[in-house]
């Protein structure tokens, strides 16, 4: 078979998968009831949350991708799914959701059809599961396009989901994936054939999703800066940043990549970080870290999302930092393309910036977001809530996370009001159509019955009176 024949065969295979998904979705919708959609979503949730399967998926994810660690993947698979199921438990996604006699409008919730979901290798089970649950809750079918390293995890997850479906008499074609070997051509074919694309992953995939011709919901890149001001609980902030930075070896797009510390508390905060396992690398020694972290201009795969001991060995830091070091805090001043520490590092490395005061900290954080990660989020540890509001008014970010471990808070937590999600919209700053966490509402659409009402046409004076009084006619 020639390469051209193989390409045509792969595209034909994707088209057949989507056709089966469409048939299954139409039957699912025809049988449609809220109880049926809820049952299907719960089946997918239990498929990943059942403890033995969760553990197996977590181990396979680490073994096949080389990213993260098993205990944290187990926690992520469990808590992200549990939180999502809590969020959607009482949500109505089928039938008449409003009937307003004043406007004469009746609104009916409808499925979108076939969802094409492009998912990353950083969360090869949790992200597909999140998309699948949301899709089923809305009465859709879904086809997942995993990254090459995520294929094995996706296959196993789908086998667990199909086993749950078999108990309920649900069609396995409601949840499918592009089989190995994956390719850009197959993913492109899926995006063009689906009714909506959901894309989490590389910016190349995001660009392709947003230009494929199918309505797409894509999310932006992370590169989170966090400000620590002079009023912060320094030990609490250090503990939260450490827990967040090291969770699943910094695979999350919400992991802190930079901390901006005001001068008044800089030394005390660095000491607090050291107590938590953060070893300070002075700016004078940063070049050695940079050279090993980006040996050929690309992130070193022996460092990305690795356990602390493996990361330290790859950076030639073994024995050069205190025993028990969990991550490196590297001092730096530079921001921009020529200063890679100011960007996303996907590793247990935290860039440390020293600011003169809060105003300077804001300016530094804004420059970081303008360089990379615009729209995603920013964090602050402070006793002054007005400063968080100030960041919300001024920063190019869709989320301001206040006095929390950023990784755990941004994508929804049981201690805040954000929707549980693994995909964060970044608004216009990140080139996205959404500025919220991806959630169930992005997997449904509505039809509106519009009836005639009594006329409500205002006189010109009703509209322009105050304007005319100021500016004249």
XYZ file of C-alpha atoms in Angstrom:
473
model
C 0.000 0.000 0.000
C 1.391 3.389 -0.959
C 1.499 6.286 1.470
C -1.313 7.933 -0.480
C -3.423 4.763 -0.264
C -2.747 4.511 3.481
C -3.805 8.129 3.923
C -7.040 7.578 1.997
C -7.736 4.405 3.964
C -7.203 6.181 7.280
C -9.533 9.020 6.340
C -12.177 6.546 5.157
C -11.900 4.728 8.498
C -12.528 7.971 10.392
C -15.529 8.757 8.201
C -16.976 5.314 8.970
C -16.445 5.837 12.707
C -18.239 9.178 12.570
C -21.075 7.629 10.542
C -21.568 4.945 13.200
C -21.447 7.605 15.904
C -24.095 9.618 14.079
C -26.424 6.617 13.789
C -25.942 5.807 17.478
C -26.530 9.425 18.500
C -29.735 9.708 16.535
C -31.092 6.590 18.225
C -29.915 7.884 21.611
C -31.713 11.186 21.038
C -34.849 9.440 19.770
C -34.997 7.500 23.037
C -33.981 10.695 24.767
C -34.882 11.387 28.337
C -32.964 13.112 31.093
C -32.803 9.839 32.963
C -31.186 8.093 29.980
C -28.598 10.818 29.449
C -27.794 10.909 33.164
C -27.404 7.142 33.298
C -24.997 7.143 30.361
C -22.900 9.903 31.971
C -22.752 8.008 35.258
C -21.670 4.861 33.431
C -18.727 6.724 31.918
C -17.918 8.253 35.292
C -17.859 4.931 37.101
C -15.728 3.469 34.306
C -12.813 5.687 35.357
C -13.587 6.087 39.077
C -13.922 2.422 40.061
C -10.754 2.091 42.165
C -9.096 -0.859 40.443
C -9.712 0.569 36.983
C -8.600 4.027 38.099
C -5.327 2.593 39.365
C -4.768 0.625 36.161
C -5.475 3.675 34.008
C -3.146 5.849 36.083
C -0.283 3.362 35.838
C -0.786 2.893 32.104
C -0.865 6.662 31.585
C 2.509 7.107 33.256
C 4.030 4.028 31.604
C 2.912 4.989 28.106
C 3.463 8.756 28.201
C 6.362 9.012 30.629
C 4.602 12.002 32.206
C 3.392 12.543 35.761
C 3.167 10.022 38.581
C 0.713 7.275 39.451
C -0.553 8.404 42.895
C -1.432 11.879 41.627
C -3.035 10.538 38.435
C -5.272 8.368 40.635
C -6.286 11.439 42.647
C -6.859 13.467 39.477
C -8.953 10.767 37.791
C -11.080 10.452 40.917
C -11.549 14.050 42.017
C -11.949 15.617 38.580
C -14.594 13.061 37.665
C -16.366 13.195 41.021
C -16.467 16.988 40.877
C -17.832 16.982 37.340
C -20.558 14.481 38.252
C -21.489 16.683 41.204
C -21.653 19.749 38.950
C -23.968 18.142 36.408
C -26.101 16.016 38.754
C -29.105 18.345 38.766
C -28.547 20.059 35.414
C -31.317 19.715 32.838
C -29.948 19.070 29.354
C -33.021 17.607 27.675
C -36.487 18.905 26.900
C -38.128 22.234 27.736
C -35.913 24.233 30.078
C -37.877 27.494 30.118
C -41.305 28.739 29.088
C -41.714 32.498 29.514
C -45.212 33.882 28.978
C -43.915 37.470 28.992
C -41.551 37.021 26.050
C -43.571 34.229 24.471
C -40.401 32.148 24.147
C -40.126 28.469 24.990
C -36.583 27.115 25.079
C -35.782 23.467 24.375
C -32.387 21.906 25.104
C -31.024 19.792 22.251
C -27.908 17.690 21.607
C -25.269 18.924 19.190
C -24.766 15.538 17.512
C -21.297 14.046 17.148
C -18.535 15.644 19.204
C -14.950 15.352 17.969
C -12.622 15.671 20.953
C -8.877 16.254 20.556
C -7.107 15.468 23.838
C -3.505 15.749 25.131
C -1.024 13.243 26.520
C -0.718 15.062 29.849
C -4.081 13.698 31.062
C -4.738 10.752 28.719
C -7.628 9.347 30.782
C -9.006 12.240 32.832
C -9.485 14.661 29.925
C -11.215 12.152 27.595
C -13.432 11.043 30.479
C -14.405 14.648 31.213
C -15.347 15.240 27.568
C -17.171 11.925 27.275
C -19.266 12.538 30.396
C -20.233 16.020 29.249
C -21.079 14.756 25.765
C -23.298 11.958 27.038
C -25.006 14.244 29.547
C -26.082 16.359 26.574
C -27.335 13.433 24.488
C -24.395 13.363 22.078
C -22.067 10.767 20.659
C -18.336 11.442 20.861
C -15.211 10.403 18.986
C -11.893 11.013 20.745
C -8.622 11.748 18.978
C -5.880 10.979 21.514
C -2.270 12.035 21.204
C 0.031 9.220 20.003
C 1.280 8.552 23.538
C -2.247 8.621 24.914
C -3.687 5.936 22.625
C -3.243 3.027 25.051
C -4.915 4.890 27.927
C -7.805 5.975 25.718
C -8.322 2.444 24.421
C -8.446 1.054 27.955
C -10.797 3.798 29.155
C -13.186 3.117 26.284
C -13.132 -0.610 27.006
C -14.203 0.153 30.585
C -16.942 2.505 29.371
C -18.225 -0.062 26.897
C -18.310 -2.680 29.670
C -20.538 -0.344 31.695
C -22.657 0.375 28.607
C -23.208 -3.359 28.131
C -24.831 -3.516 31.577
C -27.330 -0.844 30.499
C -27.952 -1.800 26.886
C -26.301 1.371 25.565
C -24.709 1.440 22.117
C -20.875 1.394 22.315
C -20.789 3.475 19.134
C -21.817 6.437 21.292
C -18.209 6.577 22.513
C -15.435 5.827 20.033
C -11.881 6.884 19.266
C -9.565 7.193 16.302
C -7.567 3.970 16.448
C -3.805 3.735 16.164
C -1.847 4.791 14.329
C -3.056 8.334 14.809
C -2.132 11.052 12.366
C -2.774 14.713 11.691
C -4.761 13.686 8.630
C -7.072 11.445 10.664
C -7.555 14.112 13.314
C -8.283 16.658 10.602
C -10.832 14.312 9.037
C -12.550 13.911 12.414
C -12.662 17.661 13.012
C -14.178 18.255 9.580
C -16.785 15.489 9.937
C -17.926 16.196 13.513
C -20.688 18.613 14.482
C -18.546 20.339 17.096
C -14.843 20.127 17.926
C -13.564 20.254 21.483
C -9.804 20.750 21.500
C -7.394 20.641 24.414
C -3.691 20.359 23.673
C -0.925 21.914 21.654
C -1.402 25.315 20.110
C -0.915 23.679 16.713
C -3.959 21.485 17.372
C -5.901 24.479 18.669
C -5.149 26.460 15.517
C -6.173 23.544 13.309
C -9.383 23.071 15.293
C -10.323 26.723 14.969
C -9.687 26.714 11.228
C -11.177 23.315 10.312
C -14.569 24.681 9.233
C -16.483 22.986 12.070
C -17.576 25.073 15.071
C -14.824 24.561 17.637
C -14.338 25.178 21.328
C -10.615 25.305 21.951
C -8.601 26.396 24.944
C -5.365 28.293 25.393
C -1.911 27.643 26.765
C -1.029 27.963 30.419
C 1.929 29.823 31.947
C 0.652 30.823 35.347
C 2.304 33.647 37.320
C 1.477 33.970 41.014
C 2.075 37.088 43.095
C 3.055 36.903 46.756
C 2.593 40.303 48.392
C 3.747 41.718 51.717
C 0.469 40.810 53.471
C 0.471 37.130 52.498
C 0.563 34.188 54.874
C 4.045 33.190 53.700
C 4.165 29.680 55.127
C 0.662 28.941 53.846
C 1.485 30.344 50.415
C 4.708 28.325 50.226
C 2.891 25.114 51.188
C 0.127 25.669 48.641
C 2.507 26.606 45.819
C 4.666 23.560 46.549
C 1.723 21.161 46.607
C 0.381 22.659 43.390
C 3.721 22.877 41.566
C 4.671 19.276 42.285
C 1.251 17.650 41.761
C 1.448 15.068 38.973
C 4.927 16.439 38.265
C 3.560 19.752 36.914
C 1.642 18.257 33.984
C -1.273 20.632 34.561
C -1.654 23.772 32.454
C -2.632 25.413 35.755
C 0.659 24.657 37.465
C 2.514 27.731 38.699
C 5.330 28.562 36.287
C 6.461 31.822 37.912
C 6.191 33.368 41.332
C 6.534 37.151 41.667
C 7.481 38.125 45.215
C 7.522 41.666 46.576
C 10.856 42.767 48.002
C 9.567 43.345 51.549
C 8.963 39.599 52.100
C 11.273 38.078 49.482
C 13.871 36.530 51.792
C 11.288 35.237 54.254
C 9.216 33.698 51.458
C 12.259 31.994 49.926
C 13.006 30.557 53.376
C 9.395 29.313 53.612
C 9.724 27.683 50.185
C 12.941 25.983 51.317
C 11.113 24.450 54.287
C 8.601 22.975 51.835
C 11.297 21.485 49.592
C 11.928 24.284 47.106
C 15.659 24.704 46.467
C 16.677 28.210 45.368
C 18.947 28.469 42.342
C 20.531 31.947 42.245
C 20.298 33.905 39.022
C 24.050 33.522 38.580
C 23.567 29.755 38.217
C 20.413 29.874 36.072
C 22.232 29.498 32.752
C 23.214 25.922 33.612
C 19.591 25.026 34.311
C 18.450 26.678 31.087
C 21.087 24.875 29.014
C 20.005 21.472 30.304
C 16.276 22.210 30.310
C 16.346 23.393 26.692
C 19.387 21.535 25.266
C 18.363 21.961 21.620
C 15.851 24.758 21.944
C 13.143 22.298 23.002
C 12.162 21.157 26.477
C 14.244 18.201 27.646
C 12.042 15.100 27.772
C 14.149 13.749 30.639
C 12.964 16.712 32.722
C 9.351 17.253 31.594
C 6.840 16.009 34.171
C 9.365 13.790 35.942
C 9.756 12.851 39.590
C 12.137 15.109 41.503
C 15.052 12.665 41.553
C 14.901 12.070 37.799
C 14.589 15.785 37.104
C 17.560 16.628 39.304
C 19.686 13.947 37.684
C 18.825 15.179 34.174
C 19.772 18.726 35.213
C 23.006 17.528 36.841
C 21.768 18.857 40.173
C 21.942 15.615 42.121
C 23.903 16.239 45.325
C 23.990 19.978 44.677
C 20.708 20.732 46.427
C 19.423 19.723 49.874
C 18.109 16.212 50.409
C 14.368 16.098 50.001
C 14.280 18.800 47.337
C 10.899 18.639 45.562
C 11.391 21.392 42.991
C 13.805 24.103 41.901
C 13.052 27.799 42.355
C 15.242 29.594 39.809
C 15.834 33.315 40.161
C 15.497 35.310 36.963
C 14.676 38.792 35.678
C 14.219 38.309 31.926
C 10.861 37.917 30.228
C 10.199 37.043 26.606
C 11.364 34.712 23.829
C 15.027 35.120 24.762
C 14.311 34.175 28.378
C 12.797 30.666 28.375
C 12.365 30.532 32.148
C 9.550 33.077 31.712
C 7.515 30.540 29.711
C 5.764 27.247 30.446
C 8.189 24.612 31.691
C 5.977 21.532 32.315
C 8.367 20.468 35.051
C 9.188 20.926 38.722
C 10.896 24.238 37.973
C 9.528 27.549 39.196
C 10.853 30.864 37.920
C 11.254 33.413 40.715
C 10.941 37.156 40.068
C 11.654 39.835 42.666
C 9.382 42.891 42.562
C 9.901 46.259 44.243
C 6.281 46.419 45.390
C 2.799 45.317 44.393
C 2.611 47.713 41.444
C 5.890 46.311 40.118
C 4.643 42.754 40.713
C 1.572 43.487 38.604
C 3.737 44.856 35.806
C 5.996 41.784 35.858
C 3.028 39.381 35.859
C 1.391 41.242 32.969
C 4.602 40.991 30.932
C 4.756 37.246 31.622
C 1.171 36.762 30.429
C 1.748 38.943 27.385
C 4.697 36.705 26.526
C 2.867 33.406 27.038
C -0.307 32.163 28.670
C -2.439 35.242 28.046
C -6.022 34.768 29.183
C -5.429 31.629 31.232
C -5.049 32.673 34.866
C -3.051 34.435 37.509
C -2.781 33.784 41.223
C -2.238 35.983 44.250
C -1.465 35.314 47.904
C -2.604 38.346 49.871
C -4.670 39.544 52.815
C -6.107 42.339 50.673
C -9.026 41.124 48.592
C -9.120 44.457 46.773
C -5.814 43.523 45.170
C -7.380 40.414 43.665
C -10.156 42.598 42.244
C -7.479 44.955 40.920
C -5.862 42.049 39.067
C -9.264 41.093 37.700
C -9.699 44.594 36.284
C -6.211 44.934 34.833
C -4.580 41.598 34.002
C -5.005 39.769 30.659
C -6.393 36.728 32.461
C -9.802 35.066 32.736
C -9.248 33.797 36.298
C -7.682 35.277 39.412
C -7.028 32.537 41.959
C -6.842 33.944 45.498
C -4.889 32.261 48.326
C -5.247 28.795 46.831
C -3.092 26.078 45.319
C -3.435 27.100 41.704
C -3.457 23.659 40.069
C -6.264 22.446 42.301
C -8.331 25.632 42.216
C -8.365 26.704 38.569
C -10.068 23.625 37.191
C -12.671 23.486 39.933
C -12.351 22.459 43.572
C -14.698 21.341 46.305
C -13.680 24.544 48.109
C -14.507 27.047 45.349
C -17.244 27.689 42.816
C -15.409 26.978 39.554
C -16.763 24.172 37.341
C -14.675 21.011 37.448
C -12.763 20.826 34.181
C -9.382 20.026 32.682
C -9.701 22.632 29.919
C -9.655 26.387 30.505
C -10.914 28.897 27.955
C -8.713 31.979 27.693
C -10.953 34.517 25.984
C -9.667 36.960 23.397
C -6.283 37.155 25.175
C -5.678 33.491 24.381
C -7.420 33.468 21.018
C -10.375 31.434 22.341
C -14.113 31.742 21.858
C -14.782 30.991 25.556
C -13.460 32.589 28.734
C -14.845 29.947 31.103
C -13.809 26.473 32.129
C -15.035 23.990 29.533
C -18.239 22.484 30.935
C -21.551 20.827 30.071
C -23.066 23.935 28.448
C -20.541 23.687 25.598
C -21.956 20.270 24.674
C -25.596 21.295 24.091
C -27.584 23.821 22.098
C -31.121 25.201 22.259
C -34.107 25.690 20.006
C -36.434 28.590 20.795
C -40.143 28.655 20.047
C -40.934 32.329 19.386
C -44.534 33.565 19.662
C -46.021 36.953 18.953
C -46.507 39.259 21.947
C -48.092 42.659 22.568
C -45.990 45.408 20.909
C -43.249 47.085 23.013
C -42.008 49.806 20.649
C -40.675 52.829 22.580
C -40.982 56.477 21.572
C -37.717 58.197 20.621
C -37.953 60.356 23.733
C -37.995 57.217 25.906
C -34.586 56.267 24.558
C -32.819 59.568 23.875
C -34.179 61.989 26.496
C -31.127 61.908 28.776
C -28.720 61.994 25.834
C -30.490 64.970 24.229
C -30.450 66.813 27.553
C -26.652 66.556 27.610
C -25.684 66.722 23.932
C -28.683 68.238 22.170
C -30.419 66.794 19.136
